[in-house]
């Protein structure tokens, strides 16, 4: 049965490519997705799934009820694009100025739709149910996952699986990591109010540039001197803006940046310490500060049991040499909200291929992927569904995966 389903998936490849390229040519930004969810909902409806739209705002879910009782598995894909001008020279280049799919979400969507079509054809044999989660706004905090979870997309779900194409890994490689795989991602903004004046008379001013410079350096001491060195954390200042003239001391400065860590206690500590450092540094310079700390996505925690399951399946499908134990990354992913509620795992699927110029990093104007990675994602998802459902089936028969 597994091979039959894989054959069906491979026969759908050209259709999946068409879907992916249509989405690629017609990208929509986070929280502005209109046509994309409509297309997804129409596709799932045509398959006879129980479709909900507007989930959490702009999300779409499709419930495939199996013919036999059992557990419920969720599979997730995201579908938002980025505010980047597409500079590729391909026939499916983005038609929307300044907007492109530069992270592979179009491919995720097409792959999951292909999986839905394949599995819908064997629904009577399924010993359980499948929820296909098509998520909006992964790229922009607060993201779409949190609101979709709050809106009930995981009701009745027992486990969830997710995958992301990776331009950091060659096509065919599956990246697996038990435990933390993506960091939490917070942002901060600091406004410094000083007293401006002439550059020749600094003693009559409260210089926000000098104060801000001291503050940037003081913030770095939080990680080096306040955080346990066994644990990981990053405080990065991304922008420092102030002034406009060579002989003018401005009255204001603005600093923005990001904080990344895997540990919630470290996250709490950094937020607290940053507030103290901002206040003390600015007060010592007779400046007034306004500090805003915004929490983004939590860290993604891959549950051990489901990660081992995915590793076993990937090894069986593609070979031990294609499965890599990767390091955790400091990037963020709102898949974290799903695995905070139910067990699950999130894997990387290699999609880089120099032969087709798929060599650029995520969020690059020339980003592209090897579309064959949709088949890899599809096989992983299909295998995970049947492996999980058969393991939890009372009958323990029918679609039980054969281990190599």
Tab-separated table of C-alpha atoms in Angstrom, residues 50-372:
chain	number	residue	atom	x	y	z
A	50	UNK	CA	-14.527	19.058	5.835
A	51	UNK	CA	-13.077	22.502	5.209
A	52	UNK	CA	-12.966	25.489	7.539
A	53	UNK	CA	-11.840	28.916	6.355
A	54	UNK	CA	-10.916	32.019	8.303
A	55	UNK	CA	-9.392	29.856	11.023
A	56	UNK	CA	-7.575	32.206	13.360
A	57	UNK	CA	-8.046	34.922	10.762
A	58	UNK	CA	-6.936	33.648	7.362
A	59	UNK	CA	-6.068	30.002	7.965
A	60	UNK	CA	-7.625	26.966	6.328
A	61	UNK	CA	-8.086	23.478	7.731
A	62	UNK	CA	-9.306	20.350	6.022
A	63	UNK	CA	-10.461	17.323	7.995
A	64	UNK	CA	-10.198	13.944	6.300
A	65	UNK	CA	-12.247	11.433	8.269
A	66	UNK	CA	-11.001	7.895	7.988
A	67	UNK	CA	-13.289	4.945	7.449
A	68	UNK	CA	-12.194	3.342	10.705
A	69	UNK	CA	-11.861	4.743	14.237
A	70	UNK	CA	-8.478	5.842	15.475
A	71	UNK	CA	-6.231	8.733	16.390
A	72	UNK	CA	-6.038	12.094	14.595
A	73	UNK	CA	-2.854	13.304	12.906
A	74	UNK	CA	-2.265	16.926	11.865
A	75	UNK	CA	0.018	18.002	9.025
A	76	UNK	CA	0.958	21.655	8.667
A	77	UNK	CA	2.110	23.941	5.851
A	78	UNK	CA	2.409	27.737	5.722
A	79	UNK	CA	1.528	29.906	2.714
A	80	UNK	CA	2.634	33.530	3.216
A	81	UNK	CA	5.278	35.345	1.157
A	82	UNK	CA	7.861	38.056	1.862
A	83	UNK	CA	8.335	41.750	0.938
A	84	UNK	CA	11.238	41.020	-1.435
A	85	UNK	CA	11.594	41.763	-5.150
A	86	UNK	CA	11.932	38.546	-7.160
A	87	UNK	CA	15.130	38.737	-9.227
A	88	UNK	CA	15.088	35.223	-10.701
A	89	UNK	CA	15.052	34.748	-14.455
A	90	UNK	CA	12.415	32.008	-14.619
A	91	UNK	CA	9.010	31.668	-16.243
A	92	UNK	CA	7.297	31.438	-12.848
A	93	UNK	CA	8.844	34.639	-11.478
A	94	UNK	CA	6.604	36.624	-9.133
A	95	UNK	CA	4.117	38.907	-10.883
A	96	UNK	CA	3.675	41.047	-7.780
A	97	UNK	CA	6.197	43.906	-7.478
A	98	UNK	CA	8.172	43.733	-4.256
A	99	UNK	CA	6.628	40.455	-3.091
A	100	UNK	CA	7.929	36.913	-3.558
A	101	UNK	CA	7.986	33.448	-2.070
A	102	UNK	CA	11.568	33.555	-0.827
A	103	UNK	CA	11.272	30.897	1.860
A	104	UNK	CA	9.544	27.961	0.201
A	105	UNK	CA	6.061	28.322	1.638
A	106	UNK	CA	4.571	27.935	-1.839
A	107	UNK	CA	6.253	24.549	-2.060
A	108	UNK	CA	5.049	23.545	1.413
A	109	UNK	CA	1.481	24.323	0.382
A	110	UNK	CA	1.667	22.425	-2.898
A	111	UNK	CA	3.241	19.418	-1.191
A	112	UNK	CA	0.546	19.244	1.486
A	113	UNK	CA	-2.219	19.569	-1.108
A	114	UNK	CA	-0.665	16.661	-2.981
A	115	UNK	CA	-0.623	14.597	0.206
A	116	UNK	CA	-4.264	15.469	0.845
A	117	UNK	CA	-5.245	14.293	-2.623
A	118	UNK	CA	-3.396	10.987	-2.275
A	119	UNK	CA	-4.754	10.214	1.179
A	120	UNK	CA	-8.300	11.231	0.268
A	121	UNK	CA	-8.347	8.365	-2.225
A	122	UNK	CA	-7.832	5.805	0.543
A	123	UNK	CA	-9.947	7.431	3.240
A	124	UNK	CA	-12.036	4.296	3.760
A	125	UNK	CA	-8.919	2.406	4.814
A	126	UNK	CA	-7.637	5.044	7.231
A	127	UNK	CA	-7.684	3.985	10.871
A	128	UNK	CA	-8.119	7.509	12.111
A	129	UNK	CA	-8.384	11.067	10.854
A	130	UNK	CA	-6.074	13.649	9.314
A	131	UNK	CA	-6.222	17.424	9.727
A	132	UNK	CA	-4.468	19.433	7.030
A	133	UNK	CA	-3.457	22.791	8.518
A	134	UNK	CA	-2.712	25.521	5.982
A	135	UNK	CA	-1.374	28.435	7.977
A	136	UNK	CA	-1.127	32.114	7.163
A	137	UNK	CA	1.466	34.627	8.355
A	138	UNK	CA	4.376	32.533	9.591
A	139	UNK	CA	6.867	35.238	8.665
A	140	UNK	CA	5.569	38.110	10.799
A	141	UNK	CA	5.056	38.244	14.552
A	142	UNK	CA	2.557	37.448	16.110
A	143	UNK	CA	2.187	34.896	13.306
A	144	UNK	CA	-0.772	32.772	12.333
A	145	UNK	CA	-0.148	29.598	14.317
A	146	UNK	CA	-1.065	31.032	17.720
A	147	UNK	CA	-4.414	32.369	16.575
A	148	UNK	CA	-5.199	29.169	14.648
A	149	UNK	CA	-4.514	27.104	17.768
A	150	UNK	CA	-6.686	29.456	19.821
A	151	UNK	CA	-9.399	29.037	17.192
A	152	UNK	CA	-9.382	25.281	17.680
A	153	UNK	CA	-7.346	23.906	14.782
A	154	UNK	CA	-5.839	21.277	17.104
A	155	UNK	CA	-9.079	20.147	18.725
A	156	UNK	CA	-9.046	16.363	18.793
A	157	UNK	CA	-5.528	16.209	17.328
A	158	UNK	CA	-3.134	13.710	18.902
A	159	UNK	CA	0.093	14.491	17.039
A	160	UNK	CA	1.424	16.952	14.454
A	161	UNK	CA	4.156	16.850	11.837
A	162	UNK	CA	5.743	19.730	9.945
A	163	UNK	CA	8.504	20.175	7.385
A	164	UNK	CA	10.433	23.071	5.881
A	165	UNK	CA	12.534	23.088	2.734
A	166	UNK	CA	16.138	24.089	3.317
A	167	UNK	CA	18.483	25.874	0.955
A	168	UNK	CA	21.221	25.099	3.477
A	169	UNK	CA	21.095	21.393	2.630
A	170	UNK	CA	21.414	19.627	-0.730
A	171	UNK	CA	18.346	18.080	-2.295
A	172	UNK	CA	17.675	14.692	-0.745
A	173	UNK	CA	18.997	15.439	2.741
A	174	UNK	CA	16.602	15.219	5.685
A	175	UNK	CA	17.611	17.257	8.740
A	176	UNK	CA	16.515	15.794	12.072
A	177	UNK	CA	16.933	17.254	15.560
A	178	UNK	CA	15.467	15.979	18.807
A	179	UNK	CA	14.657	18.644	21.382
A	180	UNK	CA	15.066	22.300	20.535
A	181	UNK	CA	15.455	22.943	16.807
A	182	UNK	CA	14.496	26.643	16.512
A	183	UNK	CA	14.971	29.443	19.026
A	184	UNK	CA	12.415	31.830	20.399
A	185	UNK	CA	12.514	35.216	18.720
A	186	UNK	CA	11.768	38.451	20.575
A	187	UNK	CA	12.186	42.075	19.520
A	188	UNK	CA	12.993	45.231	21.417
A	189	UNK	CA	12.846	48.961	20.845
A	190	UNK	CA	14.590	51.614	22.923
A	191	UNK	CA	13.832	55.317	22.586
A	192	UNK	CA	16.291	57.715	24.190
A	193	UNK	CA	15.200	61.280	24.841
A	194	UNK	CA	18.114	63.650	25.395
A	195	UNK	CA	18.597	67.382	24.835
A	196	UNK	CA	19.937	68.496	21.492
A	197	UNK	CA	22.301	71.331	20.703
A	198	UNK	CA	25.345	72.468	18.777
A	199	UNK	CA	28.117	69.971	18.195
A	200	UNK	CA	30.614	72.523	19.511
A	201	UNK	CA	28.884	72.794	22.895
A	202	UNK	CA	28.209	69.230	24.060
A	203	UNK	CA	28.302	70.333	27.695
A	204	UNK	CA	24.990	72.087	27.150
A	205	UNK	CA	23.314	68.953	25.816
A	206	UNK	CA	22.302	65.463	26.821
A	207	UNK	CA	23.753	63.502	23.928
A	208	UNK	CA	21.551	60.514	22.952
A	209	UNK	CA	24.210	59.235	20.533
A	210	UNK	CA	26.805	58.796	23.268
A	211	UNK	CA	24.197	57.414	25.653
A	212	UNK	CA	22.939	55.016	23.010
A	213	UNK	CA	26.471	53.883	22.220
A	214	UNK	CA	27.084	53.096	25.872
A	215	UNK	CA	23.780	51.273	25.983
A	216	UNK	CA	24.617	49.059	23.000
A	217	UNK	CA	27.821	47.936	24.711
A	218	UNK	CA	26.168	47.497	28.104
A	219	UNK	CA	23.502	45.249	26.605
A	220	UNK	CA	26.170	42.820	25.434
A	221	UNK	CA	27.258	42.299	29.029
A	222	UNK	CA	23.921	40.677	29.801
A	223	UNK	CA	24.782	37.590	27.761
A	224	UNK	CA	28.448	37.500	28.751
A	225	UNK	CA	27.973	38.202	32.465
A	226	UNK	CA	24.368	37.487	33.465
A	227	UNK	CA	23.430	34.398	31.434
A	228	UNK	CA	24.716	30.947	32.405
A	229	UNK	CA	27.487	30.232	29.854
A	230	UNK	CA	26.199	26.677	29.457
A	231	UNK	CA	23.039	28.158	27.959
A	232	UNK	CA	22.675	29.967	24.647
A	233	UNK	CA	21.455	33.503	24.051
A	234	UNK	CA	21.919	36.316	21.567
A	235	UNK	CA	21.150	40.020	21.903
A	236	UNK	CA	21.582	41.750	18.561
A	237	UNK	CA	21.153	45.453	17.873
A	238	UNK	CA	19.884	45.689	14.325
A	239	UNK	CA	19.567	49.452	13.976
A	240	UNK	CA	20.696	52.590	15.786
A	241	UNK	CA	19.208	55.780	14.358
A	242	UNK	CA	19.847	59.324	15.467
A	243	UNK	CA	20.639	62.747	14.073
A	244	UNK	CA	21.062	64.183	10.592
A	245	UNK	CA	23.742	66.878	10.712
A	246	UNK	CA	27.523	66.831	11.186
A	247	UNK	CA	27.489	69.644	13.729
A	248	UNK	CA	24.203	68.927	15.459
A	249	UNK	CA	23.728	66.872	18.588
A	250	UNK	CA	20.239	65.395	18.213
A	251	UNK	CA	17.690	65.163	20.962
A	252	UNK	CA	16.550	61.611	20.232
A	253	UNK	CA	17.917	58.187	19.378
A	254	UNK	CA	16.215	54.906	18.560
A	255	UNK	CA	17.645	51.405	18.943
A	256	UNK	CA	15.950	48.230	17.759
A	257	UNK	CA	17.037	44.617	17.816
A	258	UNK	CA	16.259	41.001	18.551
A	259	UNK	CA	16.782	38.445	21.321
A	260	UNK	CA	17.155	34.724	20.672
A	261	UNK	CA	17.397	31.830	23.128
A	262	UNK	CA	16.014	28.336	23.697
A	263	UNK	CA	15.436	28.638	27.436
A	264	UNK	CA	12.326	30.323	28.866
A	265	UNK	CA	14.128	31.191	32.110
A	266	UNK	CA	16.920	32.853	30.126
A	267	UNK	CA	14.274	34.669	28.109
A	268	UNK	CA	12.718	36.036	31.301
A	269	UNK	CA	16.131	36.989	32.682
A	270	UNK	CA	17.155	38.865	29.544
A	271	UNK	CA	13.938	40.862	29.405
A	272	UNK	CA	14.328	41.839	33.070
A	273	UNK	CA	18.026	42.668	32.778
A	274	UNK	CA	17.560	44.684	29.600
A	275	UNK	CA	15.002	46.854	31.343
A	276	UNK	CA	17.409	47.509	34.203
A	277	UNK	CA	20.362	48.241	31.912
A	278	UNK	CA	18.337	50.649	29.773
A	279	UNK	CA	17.026	52.520	32.795
A	280	UNK	CA	20.361	52.766	34.619
A	281	UNK	CA	22.408	53.721	31.557
A	282	UNK	CA	20.028	56.459	30.472
A	283	UNK	CA	19.464	57.742	33.993
A	284	UNK	CA	23.216	57.979	34.503
A	285	UNK	CA	23.421	60.234	31.442
A	286	UNK	CA	20.424	62.356	32.487
A	287	UNK	CA	18.445	61.008	29.528
A	288	UNK	CA	14.924	59.625	29.531
A	289	UNK	CA	14.263	56.168	28.112
A	290	UNK	CA	11.306	54.212	26.813
A	291	UNK	CA	11.927	50.463	26.545
A	292	UNK	CA	9.558	48.100	24.731
A	293	UNK	CA	10.149	44.342	24.712
A	294	UNK	CA	7.883	42.270	22.476
A	295	UNK	CA	7.767	38.505	22.777
A	296	UNK	CA	7.716	36.612	19.511
A	297	UNK	CA	7.491	32.886	18.888
A	298	UNK	CA	8.535	30.382	21.553
A	299	UNK	CA	11.341	27.945	20.799
A	300	UNK	CA	10.378	24.878	18.762
A	301	UNK	CA	10.696	21.697	20.821
A	302	UNK	CA	10.730	18.458	18.836
A	303	UNK	CA	9.236	15.705	20.970
A	304	UNK	CA	11.658	12.765	21.261
A	305	UNK	CA	9.228	9.971	20.384
A	306	UNK	CA	7.925	11.626	17.224
A	307	UNK	CA	11.406	12.746	16.180
A	308	UNK	CA	12.647	9.173	16.482
A	309	UNK	CA	9.661	8.088	14.412
A	310	UNK	CA	10.524	10.554	11.651
A	311	UNK	CA	14.184	9.540	11.713
A	312	UNK	CA	13.224	5.871	11.394
A	313	UNK	CA	10.909	6.594	8.485
A	314	UNK	CA	13.351	8.904	6.691
A	315	UNK	CA	16.111	6.318	7.008
A	316	UNK	CA	13.845	3.600	5.653
A	317	UNK	CA	12.666	5.765	2.763
A	318	UNK	CA	15.843	7.508	1.671
A	319	UNK	CA	18.769	5.700	3.284
A	320	UNK	CA	20.876	6.327	6.356
A	321	UNK	CA	23.299	8.528	4.403
A	322	UNK	CA	20.479	10.974	3.606
A	323	UNK	CA	19.486	11.570	7.216
A	324	UNK	CA	21.533	14.141	9.117
A	325	UNK	CA	21.429	15.046	12.782
A	326	UNK	CA	21.530	18.812	12.515
A	327	UNK	CA	22.322	21.495	15.065
A	328	UNK	CA	19.646	23.745	16.499
A	329	UNK	CA	19.318	27.089	14.739
A	330	UNK	CA	18.704	30.539	16.158
A	331	UNK	CA	15.984	31.283	13.623
A	332	UNK	CA	12.376	31.235	14.812
A	333	UNK	CA	9.312	29.317	13.634
A	334	UNK	CA	5.771	29.536	14.947
A	335	UNK	CA	5.362	25.782	14.563
A	336	UNK	CA	6.344	26.108	18.235
A	337	UNK	CA	2.733	26.874	19.164
A	338	UNK	CA	1.527	23.537	17.810
A	339	UNK	CA	4.074	21.387	19.634
A	340	UNK	CA	3.360	23.251	22.863
A	341	UNK	CA	-0.140	21.770	22.667
A	342	UNK	CA	0.394	18.279	21.216
A	343	UNK	CA	3.405	16.026	20.567
A	344	UNK	CA	5.075	16.476	17.216
A	345	UNK	CA	8.226	17.142	15.276
A	346	UNK	CA	9.538	19.522	12.627
A	347	UNK	CA	12.113	18.505	10.036
A	348	UNK	CA	14.218	20.210	7.382
A	349	UNK	CA	14.156	18.870	3.838
A	350	UNK	CA	17.115	19.696	1.618
A	351	UNK	CA	16.189	21.567	-1.567
A	352	UNK	CA	19.444	23.131	-2.788
A	353	UNK	CA	20.636	22.177	-6.280
A	354	UNK	CA	23.398	24.080	-8.134
A	355	UNK	CA	22.323	22.536	-11.444
A	356	UNK	CA	19.133	24.605	-11.434
A	357	UNK	CA	20.648	27.620	-9.650
A	358	UNK	CA	18.889	26.771	-6.384
A	359	UNK	CA	21.868	27.982	-4.395
A	360	UNK	CA	20.689	31.131	-2.655
A	361	UNK	CA	19.759	31.397	1.034
A	362	UNK	CA	16.265	31.874	2.331
A	363	UNK	CA	14.925	35.435	1.990
A	364	UNK	CA	17.278	36.143	-0.953
A	365	UNK	CA	15.874	37.829	-4.107
A	366	UNK	CA	17.014	34.851	-6.179
A	367	UNK	CA	15.861	32.146	-3.774
A	368	UNK	CA	14.614	28.986	-5.448
A	369	UNK	CA	14.349	25.295	-4.627
A	370	UNK	CA	14.491	21.888	-6.212
A	371	UNK	CA	10.799	21.161	-6.625
A	372	UNK	CA	11.402	17.430	-6.262
